Tab-separated table of C-alpha atoms in Angstrom:
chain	number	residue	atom	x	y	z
V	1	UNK	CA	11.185	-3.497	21.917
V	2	UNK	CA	9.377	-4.650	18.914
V	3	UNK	CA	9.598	-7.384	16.714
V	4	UNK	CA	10.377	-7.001	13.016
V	5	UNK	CA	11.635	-8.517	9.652
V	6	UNK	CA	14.600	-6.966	8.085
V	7	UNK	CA	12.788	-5.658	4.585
V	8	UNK	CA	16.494	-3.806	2.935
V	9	UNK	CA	19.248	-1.121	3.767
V	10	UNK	CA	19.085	2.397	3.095
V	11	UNK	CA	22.448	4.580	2.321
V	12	UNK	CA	23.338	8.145	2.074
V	13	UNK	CA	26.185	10.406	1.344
V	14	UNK	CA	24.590	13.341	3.180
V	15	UNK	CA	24.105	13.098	6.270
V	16	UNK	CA	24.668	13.965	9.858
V	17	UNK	CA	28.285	13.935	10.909
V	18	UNK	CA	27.870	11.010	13.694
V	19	UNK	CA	25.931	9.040	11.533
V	20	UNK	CA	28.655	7.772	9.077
V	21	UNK	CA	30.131	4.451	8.931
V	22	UNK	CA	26.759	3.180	10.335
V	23	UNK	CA	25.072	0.204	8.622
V	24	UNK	CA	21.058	0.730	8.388
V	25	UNK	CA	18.157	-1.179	8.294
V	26	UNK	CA	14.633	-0.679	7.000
V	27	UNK	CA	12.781	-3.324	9.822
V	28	UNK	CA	8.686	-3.970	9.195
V	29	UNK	CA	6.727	-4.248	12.283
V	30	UNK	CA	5.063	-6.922	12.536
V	31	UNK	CA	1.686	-8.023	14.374
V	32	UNK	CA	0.184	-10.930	15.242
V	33	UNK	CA	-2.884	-12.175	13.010
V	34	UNK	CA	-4.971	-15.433	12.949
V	35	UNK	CA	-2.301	-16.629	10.904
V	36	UNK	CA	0.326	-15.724	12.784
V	37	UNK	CA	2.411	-13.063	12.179
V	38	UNK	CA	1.913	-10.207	9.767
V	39	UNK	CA	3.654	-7.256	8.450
V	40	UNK	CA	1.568	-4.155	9.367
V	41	UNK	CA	3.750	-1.897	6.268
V	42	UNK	CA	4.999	0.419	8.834
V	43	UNK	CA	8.702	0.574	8.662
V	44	UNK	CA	11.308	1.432	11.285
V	45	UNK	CA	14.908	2.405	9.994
V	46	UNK	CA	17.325	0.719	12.730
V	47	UNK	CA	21.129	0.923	13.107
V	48	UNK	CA	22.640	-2.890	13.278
V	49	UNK	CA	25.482	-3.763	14.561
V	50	UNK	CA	24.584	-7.811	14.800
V	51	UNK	CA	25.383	-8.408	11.412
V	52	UNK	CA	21.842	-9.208	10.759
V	53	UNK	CA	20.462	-9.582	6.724
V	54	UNK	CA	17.161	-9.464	4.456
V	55	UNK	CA	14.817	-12.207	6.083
V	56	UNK	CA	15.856	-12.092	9.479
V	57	UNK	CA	13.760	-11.439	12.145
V	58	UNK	CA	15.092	-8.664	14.710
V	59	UNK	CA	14.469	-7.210	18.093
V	60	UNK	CA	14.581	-3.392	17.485
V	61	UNK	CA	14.893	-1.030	20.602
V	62	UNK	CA	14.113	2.425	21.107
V	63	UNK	CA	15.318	5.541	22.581
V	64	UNK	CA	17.816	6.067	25.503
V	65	UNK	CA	17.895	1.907	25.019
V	66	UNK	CA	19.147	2.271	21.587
V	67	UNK	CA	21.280	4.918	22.564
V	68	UNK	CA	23.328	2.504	24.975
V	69	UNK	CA	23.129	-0.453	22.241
V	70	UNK	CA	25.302	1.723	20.058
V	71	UNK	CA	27.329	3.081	22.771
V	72	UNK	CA	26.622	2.376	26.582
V	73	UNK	CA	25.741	5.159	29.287
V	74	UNK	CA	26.461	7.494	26.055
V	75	UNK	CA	24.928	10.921	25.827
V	76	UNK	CA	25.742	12.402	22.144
V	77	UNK	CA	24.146	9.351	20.044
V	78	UNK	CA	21.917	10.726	17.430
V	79	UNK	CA	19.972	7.218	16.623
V	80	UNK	CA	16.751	6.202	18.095
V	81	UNK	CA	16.420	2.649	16.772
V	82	UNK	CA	19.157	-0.153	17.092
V	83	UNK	CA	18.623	-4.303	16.377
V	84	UNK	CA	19.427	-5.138	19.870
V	85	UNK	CA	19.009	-9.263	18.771
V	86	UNK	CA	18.784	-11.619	16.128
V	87	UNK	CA	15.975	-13.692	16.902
V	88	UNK	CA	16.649	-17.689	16.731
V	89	UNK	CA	13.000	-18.514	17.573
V	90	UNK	CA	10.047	-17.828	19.233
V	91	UNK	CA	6.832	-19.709	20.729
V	92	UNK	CA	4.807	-17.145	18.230
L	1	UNK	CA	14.598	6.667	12.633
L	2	UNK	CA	11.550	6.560	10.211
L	3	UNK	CA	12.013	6.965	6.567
L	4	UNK	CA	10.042	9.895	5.308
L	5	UNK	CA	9.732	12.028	1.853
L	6	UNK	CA	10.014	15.926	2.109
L	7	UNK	CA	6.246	17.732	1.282
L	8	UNK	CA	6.914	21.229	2.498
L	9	UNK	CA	8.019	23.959	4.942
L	10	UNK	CA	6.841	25.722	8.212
L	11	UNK	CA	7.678	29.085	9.125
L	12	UNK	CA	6.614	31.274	12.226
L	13	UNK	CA	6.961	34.830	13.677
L	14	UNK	CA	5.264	33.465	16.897
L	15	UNK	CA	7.541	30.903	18.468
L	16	UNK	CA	9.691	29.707	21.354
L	17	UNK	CA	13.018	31.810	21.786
L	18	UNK	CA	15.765	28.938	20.833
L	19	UNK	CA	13.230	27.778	17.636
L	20	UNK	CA	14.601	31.216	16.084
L	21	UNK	CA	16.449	30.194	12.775
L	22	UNK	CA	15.570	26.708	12.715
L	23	UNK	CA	14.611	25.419	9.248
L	24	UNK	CA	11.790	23.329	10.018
L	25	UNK	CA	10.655	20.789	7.150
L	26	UNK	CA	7.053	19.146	6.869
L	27	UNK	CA	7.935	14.931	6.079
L	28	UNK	CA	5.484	12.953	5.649
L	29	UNK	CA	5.716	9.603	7.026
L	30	UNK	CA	6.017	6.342	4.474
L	31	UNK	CA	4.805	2.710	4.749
L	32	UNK	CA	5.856	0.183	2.407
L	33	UNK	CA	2.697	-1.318	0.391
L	34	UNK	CA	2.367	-3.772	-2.278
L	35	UNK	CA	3.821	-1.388	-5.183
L	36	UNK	CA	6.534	-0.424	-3.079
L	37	UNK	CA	6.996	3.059	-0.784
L	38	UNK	CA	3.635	5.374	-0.117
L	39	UNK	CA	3.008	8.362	2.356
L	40	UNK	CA	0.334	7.164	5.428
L	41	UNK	CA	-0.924	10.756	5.682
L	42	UNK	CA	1.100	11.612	8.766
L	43	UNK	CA	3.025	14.087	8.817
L	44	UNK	CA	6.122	15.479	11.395
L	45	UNK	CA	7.891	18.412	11.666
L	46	UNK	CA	11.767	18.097	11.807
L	47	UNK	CA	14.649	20.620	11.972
L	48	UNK	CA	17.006	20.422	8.642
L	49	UNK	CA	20.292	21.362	9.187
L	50	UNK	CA	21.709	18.926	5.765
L	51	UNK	CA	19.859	21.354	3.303
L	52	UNK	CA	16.956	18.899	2.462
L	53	UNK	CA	14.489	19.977	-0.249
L	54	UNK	CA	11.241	19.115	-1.062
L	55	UNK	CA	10.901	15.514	-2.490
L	56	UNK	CA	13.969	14.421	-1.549
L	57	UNK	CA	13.853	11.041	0.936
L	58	UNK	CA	14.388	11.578	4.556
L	59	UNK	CA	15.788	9.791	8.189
L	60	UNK	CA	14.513	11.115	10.490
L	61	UNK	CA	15.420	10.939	14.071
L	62	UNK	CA	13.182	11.562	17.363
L	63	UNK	CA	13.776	12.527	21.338
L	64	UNK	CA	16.992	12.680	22.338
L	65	UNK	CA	18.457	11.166	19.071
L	66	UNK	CA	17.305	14.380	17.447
L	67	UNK	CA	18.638	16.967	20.053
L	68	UNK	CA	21.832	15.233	19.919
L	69	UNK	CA	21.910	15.654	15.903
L	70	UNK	CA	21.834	19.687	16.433
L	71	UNK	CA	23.804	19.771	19.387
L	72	UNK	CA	25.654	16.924	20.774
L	73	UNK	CA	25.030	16.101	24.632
L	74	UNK	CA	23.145	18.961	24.766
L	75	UNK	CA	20.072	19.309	27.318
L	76	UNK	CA	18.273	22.045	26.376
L	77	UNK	CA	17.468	21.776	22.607
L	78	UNK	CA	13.595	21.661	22.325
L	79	UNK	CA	13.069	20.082	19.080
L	80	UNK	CA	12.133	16.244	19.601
L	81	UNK	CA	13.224	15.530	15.735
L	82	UNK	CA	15.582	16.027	13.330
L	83	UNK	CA	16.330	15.418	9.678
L	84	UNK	CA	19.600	12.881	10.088
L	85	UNK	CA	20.426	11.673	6.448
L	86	UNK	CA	19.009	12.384	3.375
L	87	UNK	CA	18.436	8.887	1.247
L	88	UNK	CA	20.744	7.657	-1.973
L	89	UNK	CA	19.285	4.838	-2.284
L	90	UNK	CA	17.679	1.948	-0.251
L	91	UNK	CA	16.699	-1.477	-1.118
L	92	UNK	CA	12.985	-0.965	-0.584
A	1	UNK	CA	2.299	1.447	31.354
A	2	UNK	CA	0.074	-0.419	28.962
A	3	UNK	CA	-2.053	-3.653	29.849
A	4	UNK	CA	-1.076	-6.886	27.903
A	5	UNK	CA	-1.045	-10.433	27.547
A	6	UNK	CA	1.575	-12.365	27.686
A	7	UNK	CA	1.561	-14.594	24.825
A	8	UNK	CA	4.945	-16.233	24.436
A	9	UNK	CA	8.405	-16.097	24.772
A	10	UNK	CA	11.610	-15.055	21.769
A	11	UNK	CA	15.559	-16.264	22.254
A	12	UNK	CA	18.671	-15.360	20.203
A	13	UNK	CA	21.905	-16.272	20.217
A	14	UNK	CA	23.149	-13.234	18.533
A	15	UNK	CA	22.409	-10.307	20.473
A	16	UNK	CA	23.939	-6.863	22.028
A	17	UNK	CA	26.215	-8.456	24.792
A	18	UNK	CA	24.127	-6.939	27.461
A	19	UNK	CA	21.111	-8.699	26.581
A	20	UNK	CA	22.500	-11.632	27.366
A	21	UNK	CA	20.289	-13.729	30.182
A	22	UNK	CA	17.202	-11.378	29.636
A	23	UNK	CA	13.876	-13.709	29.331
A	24	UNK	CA	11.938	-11.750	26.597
A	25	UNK	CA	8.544	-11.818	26.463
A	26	UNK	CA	5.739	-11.233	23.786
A	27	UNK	CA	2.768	-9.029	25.259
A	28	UNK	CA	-0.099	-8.590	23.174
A	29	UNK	CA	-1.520	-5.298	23.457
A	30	UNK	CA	-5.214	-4.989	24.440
A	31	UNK	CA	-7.824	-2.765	24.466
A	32	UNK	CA	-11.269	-2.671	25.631
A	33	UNK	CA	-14.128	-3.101	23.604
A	34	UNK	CA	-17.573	-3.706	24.361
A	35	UNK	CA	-17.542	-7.204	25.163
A	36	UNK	CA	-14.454	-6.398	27.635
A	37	UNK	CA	-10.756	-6.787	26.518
A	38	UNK	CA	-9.568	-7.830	23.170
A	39	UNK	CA	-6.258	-7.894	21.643
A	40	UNK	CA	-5.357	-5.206	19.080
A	41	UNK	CA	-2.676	-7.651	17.274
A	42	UNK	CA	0.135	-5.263	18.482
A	43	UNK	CA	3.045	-7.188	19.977
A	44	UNK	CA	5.775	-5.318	22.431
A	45	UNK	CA	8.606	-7.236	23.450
A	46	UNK	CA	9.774	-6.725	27.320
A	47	UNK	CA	11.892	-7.845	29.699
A	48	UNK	CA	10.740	-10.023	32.547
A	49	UNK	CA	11.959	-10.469	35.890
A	50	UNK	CA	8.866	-11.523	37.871
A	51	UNK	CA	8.119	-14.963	36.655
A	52	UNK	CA	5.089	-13.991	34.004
A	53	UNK	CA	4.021	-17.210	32.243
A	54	UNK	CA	2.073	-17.801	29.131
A	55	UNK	CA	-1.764	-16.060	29.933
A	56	UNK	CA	-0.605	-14.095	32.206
A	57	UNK	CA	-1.896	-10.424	32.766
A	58	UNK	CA	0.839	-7.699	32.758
A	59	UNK	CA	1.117	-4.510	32.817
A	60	UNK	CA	4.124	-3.283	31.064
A	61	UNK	CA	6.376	-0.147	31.541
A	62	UNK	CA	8.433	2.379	28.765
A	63	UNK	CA	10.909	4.147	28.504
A	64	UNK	CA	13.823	4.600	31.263
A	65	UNK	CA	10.937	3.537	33.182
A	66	UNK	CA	11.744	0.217	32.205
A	67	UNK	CA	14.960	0.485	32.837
A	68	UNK	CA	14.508	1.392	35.811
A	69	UNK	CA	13.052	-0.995	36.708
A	70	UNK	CA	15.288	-3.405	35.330
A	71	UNK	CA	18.233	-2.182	37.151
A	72	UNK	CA	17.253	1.456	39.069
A	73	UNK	CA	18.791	4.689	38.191
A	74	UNK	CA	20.907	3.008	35.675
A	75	UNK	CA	21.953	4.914	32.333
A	76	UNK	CA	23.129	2.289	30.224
A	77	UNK	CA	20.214	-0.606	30.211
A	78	UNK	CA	19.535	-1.133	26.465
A	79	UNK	CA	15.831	-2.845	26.967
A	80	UNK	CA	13.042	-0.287	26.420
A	81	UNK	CA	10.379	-2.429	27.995
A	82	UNK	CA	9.503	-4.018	31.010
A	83	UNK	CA	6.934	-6.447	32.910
A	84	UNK	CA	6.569	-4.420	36.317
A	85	UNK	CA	3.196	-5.898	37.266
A	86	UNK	CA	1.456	-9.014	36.977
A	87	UNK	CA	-2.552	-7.824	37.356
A	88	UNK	CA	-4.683	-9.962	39.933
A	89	UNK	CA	-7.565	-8.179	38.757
A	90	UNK	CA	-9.008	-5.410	37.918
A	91	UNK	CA	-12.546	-3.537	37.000
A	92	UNK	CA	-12.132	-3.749	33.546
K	1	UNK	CA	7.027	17.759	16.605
K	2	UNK	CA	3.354	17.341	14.946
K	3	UNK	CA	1.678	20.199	13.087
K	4	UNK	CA	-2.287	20.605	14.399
K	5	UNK	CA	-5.140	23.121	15.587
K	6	UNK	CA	-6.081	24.595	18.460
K	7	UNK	CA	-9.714	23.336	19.125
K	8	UNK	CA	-9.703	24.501	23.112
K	9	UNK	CA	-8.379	24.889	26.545
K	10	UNK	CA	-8.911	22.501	29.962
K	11	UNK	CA	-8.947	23.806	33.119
K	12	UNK	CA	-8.863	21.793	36.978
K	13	UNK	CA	-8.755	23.055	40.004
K	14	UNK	CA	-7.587	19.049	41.890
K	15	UNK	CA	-4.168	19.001	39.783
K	16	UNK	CA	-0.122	18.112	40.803
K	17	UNK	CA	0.976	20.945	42.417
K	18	UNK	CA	3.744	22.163	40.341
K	19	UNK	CA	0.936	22.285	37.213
K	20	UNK	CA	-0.626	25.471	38.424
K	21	UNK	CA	-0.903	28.815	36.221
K	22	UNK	CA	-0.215	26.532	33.385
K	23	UNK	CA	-2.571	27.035	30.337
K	24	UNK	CA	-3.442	23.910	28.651
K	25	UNK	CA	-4.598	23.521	25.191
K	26	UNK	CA	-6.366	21.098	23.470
K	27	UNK	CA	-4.187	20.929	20.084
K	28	UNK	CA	-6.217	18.245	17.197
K	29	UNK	CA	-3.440	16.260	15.251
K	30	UNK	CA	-3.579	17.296	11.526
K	31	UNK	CA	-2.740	14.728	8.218
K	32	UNK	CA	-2.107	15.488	4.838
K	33	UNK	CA	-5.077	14.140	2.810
K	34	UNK	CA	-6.173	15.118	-0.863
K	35	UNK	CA	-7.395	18.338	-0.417
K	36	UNK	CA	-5.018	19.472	2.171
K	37	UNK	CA	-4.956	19.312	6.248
K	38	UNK	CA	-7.552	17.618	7.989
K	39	UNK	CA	-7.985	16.381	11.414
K	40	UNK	CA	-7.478	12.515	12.645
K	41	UNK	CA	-9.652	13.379	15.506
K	42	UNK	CA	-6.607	12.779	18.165
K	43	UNK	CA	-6.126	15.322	20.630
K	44	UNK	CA	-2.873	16.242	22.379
K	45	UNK	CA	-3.314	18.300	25.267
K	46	UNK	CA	-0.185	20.915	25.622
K	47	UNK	CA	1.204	23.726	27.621
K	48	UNK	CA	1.095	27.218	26.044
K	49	UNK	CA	3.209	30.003	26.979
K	50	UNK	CA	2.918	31.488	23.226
K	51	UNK	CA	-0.680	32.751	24.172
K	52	UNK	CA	-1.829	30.692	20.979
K	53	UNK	CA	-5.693	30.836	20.940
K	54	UNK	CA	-8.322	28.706	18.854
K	55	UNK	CA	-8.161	28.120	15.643
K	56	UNK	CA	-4.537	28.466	15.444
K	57	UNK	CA	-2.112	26.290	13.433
K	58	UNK	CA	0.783	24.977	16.156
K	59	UNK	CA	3.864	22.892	16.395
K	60	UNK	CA	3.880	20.597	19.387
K	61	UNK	CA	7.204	19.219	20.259
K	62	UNK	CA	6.903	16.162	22.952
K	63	UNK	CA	8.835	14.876	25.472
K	64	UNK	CA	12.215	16.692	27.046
K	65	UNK	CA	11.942	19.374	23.868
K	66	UNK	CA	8.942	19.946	25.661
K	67	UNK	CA	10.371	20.046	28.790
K	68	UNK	CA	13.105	22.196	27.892
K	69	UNK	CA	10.414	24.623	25.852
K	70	UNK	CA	9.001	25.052	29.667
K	71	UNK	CA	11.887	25.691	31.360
K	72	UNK	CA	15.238	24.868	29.616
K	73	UNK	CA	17.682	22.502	30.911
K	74	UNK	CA	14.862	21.807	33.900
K	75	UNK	CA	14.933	17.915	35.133
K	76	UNK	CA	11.689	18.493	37.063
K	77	UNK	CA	9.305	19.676	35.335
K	78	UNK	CA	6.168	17.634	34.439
K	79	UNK	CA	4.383	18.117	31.031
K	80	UNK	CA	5.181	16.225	28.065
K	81	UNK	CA	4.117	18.482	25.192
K	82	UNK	CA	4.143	22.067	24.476
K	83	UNK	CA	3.157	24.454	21.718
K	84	UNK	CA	7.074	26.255	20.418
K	85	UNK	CA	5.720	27.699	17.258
K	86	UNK	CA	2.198	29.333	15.906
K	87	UNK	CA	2.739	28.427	12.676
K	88	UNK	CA	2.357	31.370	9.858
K	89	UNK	CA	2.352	30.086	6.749
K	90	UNK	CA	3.559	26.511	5.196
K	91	UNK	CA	4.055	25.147	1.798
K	92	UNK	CA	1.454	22.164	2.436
Q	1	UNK	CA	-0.315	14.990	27.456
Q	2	UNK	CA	-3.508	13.300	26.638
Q	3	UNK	CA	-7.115	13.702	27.825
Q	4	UNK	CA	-8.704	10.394	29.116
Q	5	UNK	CA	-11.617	8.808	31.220
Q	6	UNK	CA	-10.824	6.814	34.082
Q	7	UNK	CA	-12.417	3.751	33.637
Q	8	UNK	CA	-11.330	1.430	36.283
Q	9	UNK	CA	-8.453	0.167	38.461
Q	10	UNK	CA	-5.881	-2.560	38.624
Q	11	UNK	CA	-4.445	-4.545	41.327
Q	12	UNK	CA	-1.711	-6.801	41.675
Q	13	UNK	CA	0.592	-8.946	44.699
Q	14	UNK	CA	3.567	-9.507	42.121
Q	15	UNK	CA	5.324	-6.820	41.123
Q	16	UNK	CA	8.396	-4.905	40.669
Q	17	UNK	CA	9.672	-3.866	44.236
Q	18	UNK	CA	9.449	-0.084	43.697
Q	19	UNK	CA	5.607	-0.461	42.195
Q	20	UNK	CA	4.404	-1.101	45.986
Q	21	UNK	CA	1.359	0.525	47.176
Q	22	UNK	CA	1.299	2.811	43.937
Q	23	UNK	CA	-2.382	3.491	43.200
Q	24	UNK	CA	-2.663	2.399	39.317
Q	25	UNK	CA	-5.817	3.560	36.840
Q	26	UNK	CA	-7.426	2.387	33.848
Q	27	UNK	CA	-7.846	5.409	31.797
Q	28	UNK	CA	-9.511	5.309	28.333
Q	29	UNK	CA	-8.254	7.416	25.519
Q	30	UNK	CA	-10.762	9.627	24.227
Q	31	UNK	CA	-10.850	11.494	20.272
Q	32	UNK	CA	-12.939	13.929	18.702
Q	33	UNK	CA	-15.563	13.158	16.719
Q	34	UNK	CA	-18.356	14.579	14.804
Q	35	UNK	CA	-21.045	14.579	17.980
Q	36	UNK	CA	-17.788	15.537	20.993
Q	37	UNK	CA	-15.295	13.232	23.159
Q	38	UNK	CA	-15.366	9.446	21.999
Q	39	UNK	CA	-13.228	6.368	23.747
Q	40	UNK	CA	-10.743	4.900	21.107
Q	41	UNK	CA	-10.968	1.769	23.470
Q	42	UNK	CA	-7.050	2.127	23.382
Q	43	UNK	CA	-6.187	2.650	27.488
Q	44	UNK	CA	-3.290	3.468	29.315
Q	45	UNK	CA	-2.398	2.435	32.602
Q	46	UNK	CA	-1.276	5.240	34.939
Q	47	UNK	CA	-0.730	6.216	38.438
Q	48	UNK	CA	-2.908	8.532	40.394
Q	49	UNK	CA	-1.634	10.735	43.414
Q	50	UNK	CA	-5.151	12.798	42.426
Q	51	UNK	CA	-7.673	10.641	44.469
Q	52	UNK	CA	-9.299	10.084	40.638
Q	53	UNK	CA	-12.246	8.153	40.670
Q	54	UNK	CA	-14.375	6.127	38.180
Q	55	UNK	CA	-15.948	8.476	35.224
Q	56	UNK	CA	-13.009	11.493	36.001
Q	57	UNK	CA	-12.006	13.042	33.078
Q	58	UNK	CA	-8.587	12.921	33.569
Q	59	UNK	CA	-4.943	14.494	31.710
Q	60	UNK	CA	-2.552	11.709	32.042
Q	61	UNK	CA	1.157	12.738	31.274
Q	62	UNK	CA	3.961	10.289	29.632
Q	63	UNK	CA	7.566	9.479	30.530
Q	64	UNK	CA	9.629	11.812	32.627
Q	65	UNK	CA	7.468	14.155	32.844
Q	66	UNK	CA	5.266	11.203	34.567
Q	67	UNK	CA	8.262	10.431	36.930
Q	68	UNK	CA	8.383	13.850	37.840
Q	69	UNK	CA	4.562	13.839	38.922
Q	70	UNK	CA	5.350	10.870	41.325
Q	71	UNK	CA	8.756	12.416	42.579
Q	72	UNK	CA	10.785	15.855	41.306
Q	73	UNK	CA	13.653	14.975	39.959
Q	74	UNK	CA	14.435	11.529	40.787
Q	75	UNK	CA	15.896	9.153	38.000
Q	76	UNK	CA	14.514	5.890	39.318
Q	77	UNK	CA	11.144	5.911	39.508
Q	78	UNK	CA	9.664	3.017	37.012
Q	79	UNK	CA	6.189	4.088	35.783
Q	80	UNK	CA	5.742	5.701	32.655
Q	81	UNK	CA	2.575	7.218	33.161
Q	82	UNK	CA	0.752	9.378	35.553
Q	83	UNK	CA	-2.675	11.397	36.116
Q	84	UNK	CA	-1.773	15.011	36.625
Q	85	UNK	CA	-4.716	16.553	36.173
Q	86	UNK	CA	-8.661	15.787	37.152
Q	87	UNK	CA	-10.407	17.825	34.659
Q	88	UNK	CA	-13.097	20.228	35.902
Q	89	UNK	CA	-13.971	21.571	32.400
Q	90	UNK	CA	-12.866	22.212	29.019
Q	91	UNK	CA	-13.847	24.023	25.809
Q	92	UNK	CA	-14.283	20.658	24.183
């Protein structure tokens, strides 16, 4: 998983069939600098079904793992990116 | 998913039997920057099947997310990614 | 598997309800440079079930491999990263 | 899937045993710059069965599409990239 | 795949059950540049069933196609990476 800041929402009216009715995030990955942490400007696009908001910093899993965030031991999910947590806090 | 904007098109005589009349867009992968939204240079290849032109802002999907957009619980799609939505609007 | 260092730990209360009771760690990413390893500022978050502490040396595993490991030849593990070593030593 | 060039081939005789008569290419990642494709210097190595030679412009698909490129539907098979297009012609 | 110079080895005595007696490398991802093969200083940690040794030039494949290397097949195997190949030559 990485850790990222949610940045905004994106929305569409075309789109695959499976993918309607799902709320998505634009997430920046973030790094860890001298200063802390960092946005790096690369942006993941992750489905969210935490009810997280602009500001909040996410956990954003990939793959298969998303796959089962969205709907477990599933097989016809078409995302690759879900907010898996909400973080409360962190020792970084 | 990444977010991506819609530079061009690939087409082949030369290719693996199941590619055959795939519509196969060049998106080029965007960061966000100070000023907003701008390409990194990279570029992938994903199938269209939601009649995506060039310019237009793009999801796209990889691995198993994208075979599942153009066939669901299918196993033996070999594209690894897949146009998904094309953007309205986003917040970033 | 990638070689990190473990460099602190996230919690949440609001998270995918199989998350719950996962310690999550953050594992710089390093490389090697020519004054031996270094971190790159990269941060993966991954599940750990062998008692890794703050320093420690991992080695850290993708993909269903991780969820393998967390729980083997399951399909519906949403982590996509996991502590399966922690290095002794090593030449590098 | 990435668009890039052929630069080459690797051979070994010491290999896993069920990656014999494969022909492996050395494929160099392209970007969009300025003035056009140029190369990042990052090299995927990938399976041909396209008889693709040097200098060629391919599409690499990764992972299971690259699996099922090999052998379709196959759960055993052991690359993780292979070429399923020489490309013809493009926009970009 | 990608092409990569074994560089060293790691060892550990805590570890996932499953990671027991599993030979694990050091390899060193190498580019092309202007004067041949370079190390990125980015390196992978993978297992070797090859007998690679220090200074191999190596093709290390990702995911399942690295759980296949270790065992055909199975679904519960936990690395992510593995050396398929020691290269005896290549074009590059």
């Amino acid at each position: 998983m990485i850790r990222g800041r949610v940045i905004g929402q994106v929305w569409a009216t075309k789109r695959a069939p499976r993918m309607a009715g799902r709320k998505l995030l634009l997430v920046a990955e973030q790094v860890v600098g001298d200063s802390g942490l960092r946005d790096t400007g690369r942006v993941v696009v992750a489905v969210d079904d935490l009810d997280a908001g602009a500001g909040d910093s996410v956990l954003v899993a990939f793959g298969s793992g998303a796959r089962n965030a969205v709907r477990p031991g599933s097989r016809d999910v078409l995302v690759d990116a879900a907010v898996v947590q909400v973080i409360d806090g962190s020792t970084v």
